[in-house]
Short mmCIF file of C-alpha atoms in Angstrom, two decimals:
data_model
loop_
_atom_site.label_atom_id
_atom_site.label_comp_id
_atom_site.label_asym_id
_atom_site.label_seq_id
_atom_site.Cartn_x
_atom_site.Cartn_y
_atom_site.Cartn_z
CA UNK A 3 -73.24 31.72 14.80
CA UNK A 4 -70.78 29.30 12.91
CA UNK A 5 -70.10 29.78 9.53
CA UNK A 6 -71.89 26.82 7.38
CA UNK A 7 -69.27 24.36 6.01
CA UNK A 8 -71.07 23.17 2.47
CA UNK A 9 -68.12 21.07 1.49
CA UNK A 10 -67.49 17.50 2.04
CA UNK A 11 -63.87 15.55 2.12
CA UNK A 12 -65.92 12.73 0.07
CA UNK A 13 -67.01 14.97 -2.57
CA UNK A 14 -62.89 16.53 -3.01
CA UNK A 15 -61.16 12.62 -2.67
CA UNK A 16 -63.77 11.57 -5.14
CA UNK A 17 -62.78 14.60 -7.32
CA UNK A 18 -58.56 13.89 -7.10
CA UNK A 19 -59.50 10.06 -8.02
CA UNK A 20 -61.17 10.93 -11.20
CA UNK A 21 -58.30 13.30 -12.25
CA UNK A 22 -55.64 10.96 -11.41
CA UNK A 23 -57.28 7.85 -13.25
CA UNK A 24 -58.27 10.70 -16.57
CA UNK A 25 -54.19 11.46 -16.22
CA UNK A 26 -53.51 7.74 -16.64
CA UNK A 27 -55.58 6.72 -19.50
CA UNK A 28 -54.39 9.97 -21.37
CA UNK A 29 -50.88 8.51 -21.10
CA UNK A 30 -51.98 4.87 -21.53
CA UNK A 31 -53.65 6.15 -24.73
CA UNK A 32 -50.28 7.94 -26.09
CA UNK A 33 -48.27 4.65 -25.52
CA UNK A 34 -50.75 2.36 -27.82
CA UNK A 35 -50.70 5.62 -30.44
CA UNK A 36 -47.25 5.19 -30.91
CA UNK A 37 -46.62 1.98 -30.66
CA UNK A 38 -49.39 1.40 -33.35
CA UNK A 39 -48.48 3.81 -35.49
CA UNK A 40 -44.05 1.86 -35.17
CA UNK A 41 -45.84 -1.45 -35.90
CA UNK A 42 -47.85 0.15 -39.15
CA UNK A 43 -44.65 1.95 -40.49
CA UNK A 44 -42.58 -1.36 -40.70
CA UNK A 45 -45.42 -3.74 -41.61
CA UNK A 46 -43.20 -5.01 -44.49
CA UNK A 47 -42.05 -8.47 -43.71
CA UNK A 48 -38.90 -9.78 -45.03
CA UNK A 49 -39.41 -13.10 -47.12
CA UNK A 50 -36.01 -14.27 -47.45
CA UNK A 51 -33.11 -14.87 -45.77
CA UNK A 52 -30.94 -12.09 -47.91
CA UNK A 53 -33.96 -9.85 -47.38
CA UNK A 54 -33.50 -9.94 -43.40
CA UNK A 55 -29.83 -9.62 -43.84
CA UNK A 56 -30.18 -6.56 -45.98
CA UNK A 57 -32.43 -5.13 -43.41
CA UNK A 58 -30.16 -5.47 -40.31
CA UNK A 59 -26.96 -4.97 -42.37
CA UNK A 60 -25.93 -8.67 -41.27
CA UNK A 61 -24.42 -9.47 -45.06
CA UNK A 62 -20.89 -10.20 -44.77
CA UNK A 63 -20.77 -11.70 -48.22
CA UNK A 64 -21.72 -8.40 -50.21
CA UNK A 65 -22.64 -4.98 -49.69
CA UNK A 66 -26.08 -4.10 -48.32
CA UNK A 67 -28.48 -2.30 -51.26
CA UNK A 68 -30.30 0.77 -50.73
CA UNK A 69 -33.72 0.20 -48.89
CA UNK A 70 -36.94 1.02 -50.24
CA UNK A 71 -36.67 4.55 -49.62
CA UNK A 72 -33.34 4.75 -52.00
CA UNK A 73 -31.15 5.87 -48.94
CA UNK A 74 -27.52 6.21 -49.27
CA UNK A 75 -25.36 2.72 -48.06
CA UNK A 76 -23.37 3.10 -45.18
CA UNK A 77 -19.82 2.96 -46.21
CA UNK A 78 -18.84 1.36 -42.84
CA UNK A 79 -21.86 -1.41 -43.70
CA UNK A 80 -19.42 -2.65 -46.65
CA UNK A 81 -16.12 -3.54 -44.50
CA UNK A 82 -15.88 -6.72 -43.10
CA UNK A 83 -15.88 -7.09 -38.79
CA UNK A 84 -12.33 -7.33 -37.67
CA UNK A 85 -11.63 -9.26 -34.40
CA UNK A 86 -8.08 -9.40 -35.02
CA UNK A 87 -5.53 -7.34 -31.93
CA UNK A 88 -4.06 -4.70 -33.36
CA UNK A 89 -1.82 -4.13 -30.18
CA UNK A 90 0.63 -6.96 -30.25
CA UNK A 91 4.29 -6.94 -29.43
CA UNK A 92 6.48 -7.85 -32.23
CA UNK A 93 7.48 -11.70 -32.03
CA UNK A 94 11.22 -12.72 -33.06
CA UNK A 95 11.25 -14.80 -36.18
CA UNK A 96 13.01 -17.28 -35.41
CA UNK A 97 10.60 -17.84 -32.58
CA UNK A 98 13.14 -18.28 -29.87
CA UNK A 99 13.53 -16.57 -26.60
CA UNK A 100 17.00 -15.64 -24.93
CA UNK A 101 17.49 -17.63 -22.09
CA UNK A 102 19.58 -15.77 -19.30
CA UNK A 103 22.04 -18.17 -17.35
CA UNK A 104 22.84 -17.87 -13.37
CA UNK A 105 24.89 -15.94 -12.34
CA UNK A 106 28.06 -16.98 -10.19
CA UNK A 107 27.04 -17.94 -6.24
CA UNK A 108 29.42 -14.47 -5.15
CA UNK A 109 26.25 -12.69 -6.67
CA UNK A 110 23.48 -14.16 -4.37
CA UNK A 111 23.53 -10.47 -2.81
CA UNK A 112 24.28 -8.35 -5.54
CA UNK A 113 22.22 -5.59 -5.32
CA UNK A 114 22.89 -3.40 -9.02
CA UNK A 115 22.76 0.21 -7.75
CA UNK A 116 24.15 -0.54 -4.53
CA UNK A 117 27.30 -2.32 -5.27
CA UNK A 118 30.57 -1.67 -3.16
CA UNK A 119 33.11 -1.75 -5.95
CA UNK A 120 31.46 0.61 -7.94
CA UNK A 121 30.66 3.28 -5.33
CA UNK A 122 34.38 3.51 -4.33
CA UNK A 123 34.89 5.40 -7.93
CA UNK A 124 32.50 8.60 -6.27
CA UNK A 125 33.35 11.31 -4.12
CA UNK A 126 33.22 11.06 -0.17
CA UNK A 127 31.89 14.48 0.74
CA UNK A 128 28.64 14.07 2.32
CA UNK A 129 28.84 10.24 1.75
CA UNK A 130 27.60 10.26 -2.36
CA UNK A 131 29.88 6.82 -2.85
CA UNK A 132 27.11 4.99 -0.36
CA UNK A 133 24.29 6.98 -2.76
CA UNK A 134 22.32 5.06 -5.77
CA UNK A 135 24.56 4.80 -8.67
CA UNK A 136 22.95 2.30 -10.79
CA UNK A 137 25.70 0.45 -13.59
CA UNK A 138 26.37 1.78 -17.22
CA UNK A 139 25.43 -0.31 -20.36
CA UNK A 140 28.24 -1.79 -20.55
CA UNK A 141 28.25 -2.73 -16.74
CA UNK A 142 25.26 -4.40 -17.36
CA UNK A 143 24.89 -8.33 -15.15
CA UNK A 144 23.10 -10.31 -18.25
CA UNK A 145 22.61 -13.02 -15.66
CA UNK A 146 20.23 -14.14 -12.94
CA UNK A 147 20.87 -13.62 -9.71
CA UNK A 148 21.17 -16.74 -7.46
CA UNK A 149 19.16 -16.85 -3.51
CA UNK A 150 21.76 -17.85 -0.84
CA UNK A 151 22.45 -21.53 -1.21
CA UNK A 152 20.11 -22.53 1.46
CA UNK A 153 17.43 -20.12 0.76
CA UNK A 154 14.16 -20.96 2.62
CA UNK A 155 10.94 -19.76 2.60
CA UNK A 156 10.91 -16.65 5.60
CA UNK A 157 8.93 -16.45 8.95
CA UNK A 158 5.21 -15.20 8.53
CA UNK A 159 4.51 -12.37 10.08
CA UNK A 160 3.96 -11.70 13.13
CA UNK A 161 6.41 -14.80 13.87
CA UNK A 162 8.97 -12.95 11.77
CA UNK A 163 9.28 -9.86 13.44
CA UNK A 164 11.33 -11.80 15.87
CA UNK A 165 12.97 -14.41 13.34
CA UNK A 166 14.40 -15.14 10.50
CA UNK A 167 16.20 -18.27 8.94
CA UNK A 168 20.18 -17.63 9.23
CA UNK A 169 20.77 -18.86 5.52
CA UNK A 170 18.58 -16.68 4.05
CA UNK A 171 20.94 -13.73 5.31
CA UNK A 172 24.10 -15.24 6.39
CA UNK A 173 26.02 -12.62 8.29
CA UNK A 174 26.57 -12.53 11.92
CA UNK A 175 28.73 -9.50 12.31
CA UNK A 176 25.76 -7.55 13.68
CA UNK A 177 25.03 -10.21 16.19
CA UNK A 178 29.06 -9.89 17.74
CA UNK A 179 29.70 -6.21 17.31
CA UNK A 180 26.31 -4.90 18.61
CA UNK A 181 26.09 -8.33 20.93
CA UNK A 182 25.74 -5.29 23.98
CA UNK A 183 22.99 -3.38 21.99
CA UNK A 184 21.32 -6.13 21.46
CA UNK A 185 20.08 -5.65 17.84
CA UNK A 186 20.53 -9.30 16.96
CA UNK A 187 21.41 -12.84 18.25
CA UNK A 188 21.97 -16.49 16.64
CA UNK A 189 20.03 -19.17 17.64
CA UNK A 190 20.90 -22.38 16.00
CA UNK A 191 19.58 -22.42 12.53
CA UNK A 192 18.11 -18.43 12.72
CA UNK A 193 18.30 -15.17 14.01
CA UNK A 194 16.31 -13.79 16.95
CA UNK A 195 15.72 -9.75 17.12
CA UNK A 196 15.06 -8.83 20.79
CA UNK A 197 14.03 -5.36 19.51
CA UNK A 198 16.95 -3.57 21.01
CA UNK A 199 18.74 -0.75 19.57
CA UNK A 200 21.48 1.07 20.70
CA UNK A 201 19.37 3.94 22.37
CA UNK A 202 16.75 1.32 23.50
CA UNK A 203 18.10 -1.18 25.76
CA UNK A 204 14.47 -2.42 27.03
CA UNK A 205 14.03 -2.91 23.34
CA UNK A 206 12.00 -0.95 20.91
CA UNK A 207 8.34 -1.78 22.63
CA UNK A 208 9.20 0.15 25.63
CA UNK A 209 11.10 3.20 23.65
CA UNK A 210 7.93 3.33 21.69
CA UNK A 211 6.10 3.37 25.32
CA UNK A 212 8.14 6.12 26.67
CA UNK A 213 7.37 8.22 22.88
CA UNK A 214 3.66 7.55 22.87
CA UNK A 215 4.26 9.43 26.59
CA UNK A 216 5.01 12.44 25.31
CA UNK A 217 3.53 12.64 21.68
CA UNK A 218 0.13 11.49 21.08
CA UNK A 219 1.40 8.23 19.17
CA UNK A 220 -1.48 5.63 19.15
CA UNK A 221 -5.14 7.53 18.32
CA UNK A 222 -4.61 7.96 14.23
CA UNK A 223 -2.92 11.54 14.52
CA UNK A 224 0.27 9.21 13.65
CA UNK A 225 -0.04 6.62 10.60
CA UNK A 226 2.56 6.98 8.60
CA UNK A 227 6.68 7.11 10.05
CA UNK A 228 10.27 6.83 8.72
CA UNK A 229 12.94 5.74 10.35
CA UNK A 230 16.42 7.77 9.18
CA UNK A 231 19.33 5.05 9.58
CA UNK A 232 17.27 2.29 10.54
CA UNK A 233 19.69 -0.68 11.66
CA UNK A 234 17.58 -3.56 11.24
CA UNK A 235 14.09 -1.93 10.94
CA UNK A 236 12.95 -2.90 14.91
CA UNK A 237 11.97 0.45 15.53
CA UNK A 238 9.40 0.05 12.56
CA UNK A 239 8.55 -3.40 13.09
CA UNK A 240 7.29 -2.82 16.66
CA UNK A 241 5.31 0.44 15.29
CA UNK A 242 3.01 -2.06 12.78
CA UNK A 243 1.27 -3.17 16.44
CA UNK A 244 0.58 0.37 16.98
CA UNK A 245 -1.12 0.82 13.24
CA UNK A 246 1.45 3.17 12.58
CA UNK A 247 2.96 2.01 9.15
CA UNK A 248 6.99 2.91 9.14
CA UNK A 249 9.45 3.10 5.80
CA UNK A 250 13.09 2.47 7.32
CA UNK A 251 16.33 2.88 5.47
CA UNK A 252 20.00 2.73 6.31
CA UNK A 253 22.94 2.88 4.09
CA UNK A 254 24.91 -0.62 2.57
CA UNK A 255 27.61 0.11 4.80
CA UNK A 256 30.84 -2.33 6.51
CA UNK A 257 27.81 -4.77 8.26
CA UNK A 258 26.52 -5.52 4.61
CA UNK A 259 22.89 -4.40 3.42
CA UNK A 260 21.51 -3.78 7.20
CA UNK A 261 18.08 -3.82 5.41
CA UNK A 262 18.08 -7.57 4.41
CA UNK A 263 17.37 -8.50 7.76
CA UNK A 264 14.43 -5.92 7.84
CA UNK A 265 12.91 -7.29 4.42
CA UNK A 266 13.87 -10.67 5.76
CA UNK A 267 11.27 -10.09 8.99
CA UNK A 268 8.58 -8.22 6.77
CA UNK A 269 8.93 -4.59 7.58
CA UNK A 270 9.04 -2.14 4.65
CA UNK A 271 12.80 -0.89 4.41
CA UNK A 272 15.17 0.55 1.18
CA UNK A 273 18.82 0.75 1.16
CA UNK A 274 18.97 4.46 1.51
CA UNK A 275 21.05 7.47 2.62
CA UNK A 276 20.62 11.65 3.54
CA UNK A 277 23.76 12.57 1.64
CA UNK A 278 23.99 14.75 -1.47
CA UNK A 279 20.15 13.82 -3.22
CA UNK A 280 16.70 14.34 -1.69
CA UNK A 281 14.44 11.19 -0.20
CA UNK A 282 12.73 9.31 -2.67
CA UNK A 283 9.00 10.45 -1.35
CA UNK A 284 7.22 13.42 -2.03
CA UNK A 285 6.34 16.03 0.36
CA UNK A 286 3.99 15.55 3.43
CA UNK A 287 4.73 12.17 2.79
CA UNK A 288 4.70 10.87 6.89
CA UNK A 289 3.76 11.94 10.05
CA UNK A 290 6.42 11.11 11.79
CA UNK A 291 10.66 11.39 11.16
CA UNK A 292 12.56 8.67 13.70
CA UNK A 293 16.49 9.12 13.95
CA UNK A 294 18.19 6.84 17.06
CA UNK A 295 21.64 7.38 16.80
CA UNK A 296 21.33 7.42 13.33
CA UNK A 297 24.49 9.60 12.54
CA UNK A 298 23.22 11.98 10.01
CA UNK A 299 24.74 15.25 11.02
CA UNK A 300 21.72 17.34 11.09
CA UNK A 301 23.64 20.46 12.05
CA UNK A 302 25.41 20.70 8.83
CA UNK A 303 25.56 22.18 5.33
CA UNK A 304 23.71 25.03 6.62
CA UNK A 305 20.76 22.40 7.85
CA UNK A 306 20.59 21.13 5.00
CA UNK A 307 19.19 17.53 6.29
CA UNK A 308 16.81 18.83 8.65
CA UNK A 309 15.32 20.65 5.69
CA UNK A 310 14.70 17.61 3.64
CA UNK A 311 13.04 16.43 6.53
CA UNK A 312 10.71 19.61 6.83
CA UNK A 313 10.20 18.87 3.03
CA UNK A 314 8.95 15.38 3.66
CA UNK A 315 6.68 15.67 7.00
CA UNK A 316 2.84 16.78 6.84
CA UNK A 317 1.97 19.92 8.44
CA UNK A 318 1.96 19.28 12.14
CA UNK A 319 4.27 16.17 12.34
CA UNK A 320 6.56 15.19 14.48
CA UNK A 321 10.68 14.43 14.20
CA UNK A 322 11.95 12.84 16.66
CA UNK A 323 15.73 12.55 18.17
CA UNK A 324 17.69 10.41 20.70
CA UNK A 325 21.28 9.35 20.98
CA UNK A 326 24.32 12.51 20.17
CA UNK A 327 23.52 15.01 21.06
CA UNK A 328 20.89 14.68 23.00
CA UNK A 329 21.15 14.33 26.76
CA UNK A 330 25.27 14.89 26.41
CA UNK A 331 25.62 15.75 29.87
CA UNK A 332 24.70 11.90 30.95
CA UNK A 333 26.38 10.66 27.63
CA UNK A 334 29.31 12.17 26.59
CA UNK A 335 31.94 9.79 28.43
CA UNK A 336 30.46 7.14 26.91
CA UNK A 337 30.04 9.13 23.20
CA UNK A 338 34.02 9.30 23.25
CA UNK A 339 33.34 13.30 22.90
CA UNK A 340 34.11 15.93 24.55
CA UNK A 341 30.91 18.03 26.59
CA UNK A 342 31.77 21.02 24.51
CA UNK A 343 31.82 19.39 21.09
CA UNK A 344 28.13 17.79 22.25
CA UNK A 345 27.07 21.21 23.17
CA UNK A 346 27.51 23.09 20.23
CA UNK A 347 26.05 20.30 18.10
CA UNK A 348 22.87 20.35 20.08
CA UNK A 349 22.90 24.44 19.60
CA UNK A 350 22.84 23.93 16.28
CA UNK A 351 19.89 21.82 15.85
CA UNK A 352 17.95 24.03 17.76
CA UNK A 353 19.18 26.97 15.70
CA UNK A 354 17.91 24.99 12.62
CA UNK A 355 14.87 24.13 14.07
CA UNK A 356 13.82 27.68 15.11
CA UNK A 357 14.88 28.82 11.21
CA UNK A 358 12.42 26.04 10.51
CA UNK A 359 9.95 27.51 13.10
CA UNK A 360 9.44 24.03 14.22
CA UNK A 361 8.18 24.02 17.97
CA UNK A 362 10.19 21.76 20.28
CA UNK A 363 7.78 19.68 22.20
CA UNK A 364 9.56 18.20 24.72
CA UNK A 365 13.11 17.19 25.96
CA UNK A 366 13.14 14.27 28.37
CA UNK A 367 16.43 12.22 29.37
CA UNK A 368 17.13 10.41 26.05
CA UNK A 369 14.50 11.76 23.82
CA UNK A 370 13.60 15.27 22.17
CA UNK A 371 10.91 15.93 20.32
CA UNK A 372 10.21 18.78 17.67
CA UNK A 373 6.84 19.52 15.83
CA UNK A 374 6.46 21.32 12.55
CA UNK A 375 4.30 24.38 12.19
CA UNK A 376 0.40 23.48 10.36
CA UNK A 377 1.87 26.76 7.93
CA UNK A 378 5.03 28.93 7.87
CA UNK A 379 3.61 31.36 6.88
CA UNK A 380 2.90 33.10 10.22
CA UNK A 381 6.00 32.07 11.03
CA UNK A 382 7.18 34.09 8.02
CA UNK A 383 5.18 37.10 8.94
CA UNK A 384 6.59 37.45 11.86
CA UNK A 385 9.80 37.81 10.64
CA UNK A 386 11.17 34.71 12.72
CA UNK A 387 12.49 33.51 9.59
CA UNK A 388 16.55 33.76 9.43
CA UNK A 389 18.16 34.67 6.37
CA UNK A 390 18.67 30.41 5.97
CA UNK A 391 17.51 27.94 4.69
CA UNK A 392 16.93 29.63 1.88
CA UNK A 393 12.78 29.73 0.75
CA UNK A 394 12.13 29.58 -2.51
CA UNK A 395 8.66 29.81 -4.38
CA UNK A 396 9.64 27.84 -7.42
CA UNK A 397 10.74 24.64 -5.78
CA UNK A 398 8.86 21.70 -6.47
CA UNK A 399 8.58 19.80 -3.18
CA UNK A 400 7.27 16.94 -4.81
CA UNK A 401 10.15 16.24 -6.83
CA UNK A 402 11.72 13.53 -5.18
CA UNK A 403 14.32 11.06 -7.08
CA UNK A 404 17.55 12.72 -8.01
CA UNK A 405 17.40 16.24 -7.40
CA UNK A 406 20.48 17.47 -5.74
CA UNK A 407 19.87 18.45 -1.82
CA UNK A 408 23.31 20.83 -2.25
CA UNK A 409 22.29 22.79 -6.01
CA UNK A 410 18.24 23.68 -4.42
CA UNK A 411 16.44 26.15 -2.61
CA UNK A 412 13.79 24.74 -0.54
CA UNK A 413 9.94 26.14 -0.65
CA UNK A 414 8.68 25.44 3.30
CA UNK A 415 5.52 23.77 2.79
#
């Protein structure tokens, strides 16, 4: 027989309502108790005007007395409210402001750390006179520098990728003596930039193509790339369509600031050079490292560039080479040098890579592509490491303006 059931769901939600509404008159209760027993406590009303400003401690015409209760005054109650700065820069006195005058037209390009004349007093080993040397005191220009006569106001982008106004950069040396590479041609009143190069022909859309082919270039693994000896930046500028952001730099060599022209389009680019100091960017700072006939001779000074570019890519990223000496055997006619002399150079990068214990992806016609290790330290382990480049604990990767590529030891990040 069933066990009888004697309770009822009425009866126990009849029972929860009565606590809960007991619960909330308790508390209702506490809140008038206090607030009662505030309102009693400062039942004192003040009758004058000095009274209320005692009792705030609003009186900025004389110190607040003690209150009814003989407290102590305040000290900081007695000082009057300051509004007054008290961070201002020190104005001359004869309120007057130095005017700097132009400078002369020959200046419109001037370019203070980069100038020719001074760079000739430096050392040619490993190209330091084409480094940053930046003018003394008493080199000083106390004048403003002038635009280009004609300056106008540039392309916007994505019309300037392709143009830019002819007076705004007035050189056409680039457009006759790479006229074959197609880097750069006049059109009445501007410059047009095909996007060729001198290892892209088909221009840098379809060299891009034929990376993308063999590296995995255009689903986010690759965002950020630079571009070693960067011409005029078209190798970058046709990467922005890709979402791939690239920083290109070349040297201020005999065809002027190369760079202009990049700025002059809208693509980042620095005058810049791999010769005796680091890159200006910390480490890991890109996914990708670009060099297209870029010259750099990666093989030397014991590796030494290839380094700095193991110091500046992420874990993972890719460096990527075409022009000397890559596909010599189809080349070297036209390189003016001789198949062994390509040979040996191309032994030595990959005997710098393996000391890097980068992994070489791929080697197809014009293009080779490396990719450095997520660690070294397996690599280390292993005891693949040669005796160079040099590892060194204490190295601060991150240190990036100045520090002398020649003098350090490198930590392999």
């Amino acid at each position: 027989m069933a066990k009888e059931y004697n309770g009822s769901p009425k009866h126990h939600q009849l029972e929860a309502k009565r606590k809960r509404l007991t619960w909330i008159l308790g508390v209702s209760g506490l809140c008038v108790f206090f607030y009662v027993l505030g309102a009693w406590q400062t039942t004192t009303i003040p009758t004058t005007q000095s009274d209320l400003y005692a009792r705030v401690g609003c009186d900025v015409n004389s110190p607040p007395s003690a209150d009814n209760n003989n407290a102590p005054v305040d000290p900081s109650l007695t000082a009057s409210l300051d509004f007054q700065s008290h961070h201002q820069v020190e104005i001359n006195s004869n309120n007057t402001v130095k005017q700097f005058q132009p400078c002369d037209m020959s200046f419109s390009e001037y370019t203070p750390c980069q100038d020719k004349v001074r760079g000739r007093r430096f050392d040619r080993n490993m190209l330091k006179y084409r480094e940053r040397h930046c003018p003394t005191k008493e080199e000083l220009l106390l004048c403003l520098i002038p635009a280009p006569p004609k300056y106008k106001t540039p392309f916007k982008w994505p019309q300037s990728r392709d143009y830019a106004w002819y007076d705004n950069i007035p050189h056409k040396e680039l457009s006759i003596e790479k006229a074959v590479q197609n880097w750069i041609q006049v059109e009445g009143d501007r410059f047009r930039f095909p996007g060729g190069g001198t290892m892209f022909p088909h221009g840098a859309d379809a060299y891009i193509d034929d990376i993308g082919k063999l590296i995995p270039l255009t689903d986010g693994t690759i965002r950020t790339a630079v571009d070693t000896g960067c011409g005029v930046a078209s190798f970058g500028a046709f990467l922005l369509k890709r979402d791939v952001i690239a920083m290109s730099f070349a040297p201020r060599d005999t065809h002027e600031a190369q760079v202009q022209f990049a700025l002059e389009r809208g693509v980042p680019a620095i005058i810049g050079i791999m010769g005796s100091k680091r890159l200006p960017y910390p480490a890991r700072a890109f996914d990708l490292a670009h060099c297209s006939r870029c010259l750099i001779p990666w093989h030397q000074y014991d590796g030494l560039y290839l380094t700095e570019v193991d110091r500046i890519l992420r874990p993972g990223g890719y460096w990527v080479l075409s022009g000397p000496p890559i596909h010599w055997k189809k080349h070297w006619r036209g390189w003016e040098r001789t198949e062994k002399d390509l040979k040996q150079e191309q032994d030595a990068i990959e005997d710098v890579a393996k000391r890097l214990c980068w992994n070489k992806v791929i080697e197809k016609e014009d293009l080779a592509i490396w990719q450095k290790p997520i660690n070294h330290i397996e690599c280390i382990k292993s005891g693949t490491v040669y005796k160079t480049p040099h590892i060194c604990k204490s190295d601060n990767p991150d240190t990036a303006w100045y520090p002398y590529l020649v003098s350090r030891r490198y930590l392999l990040l």
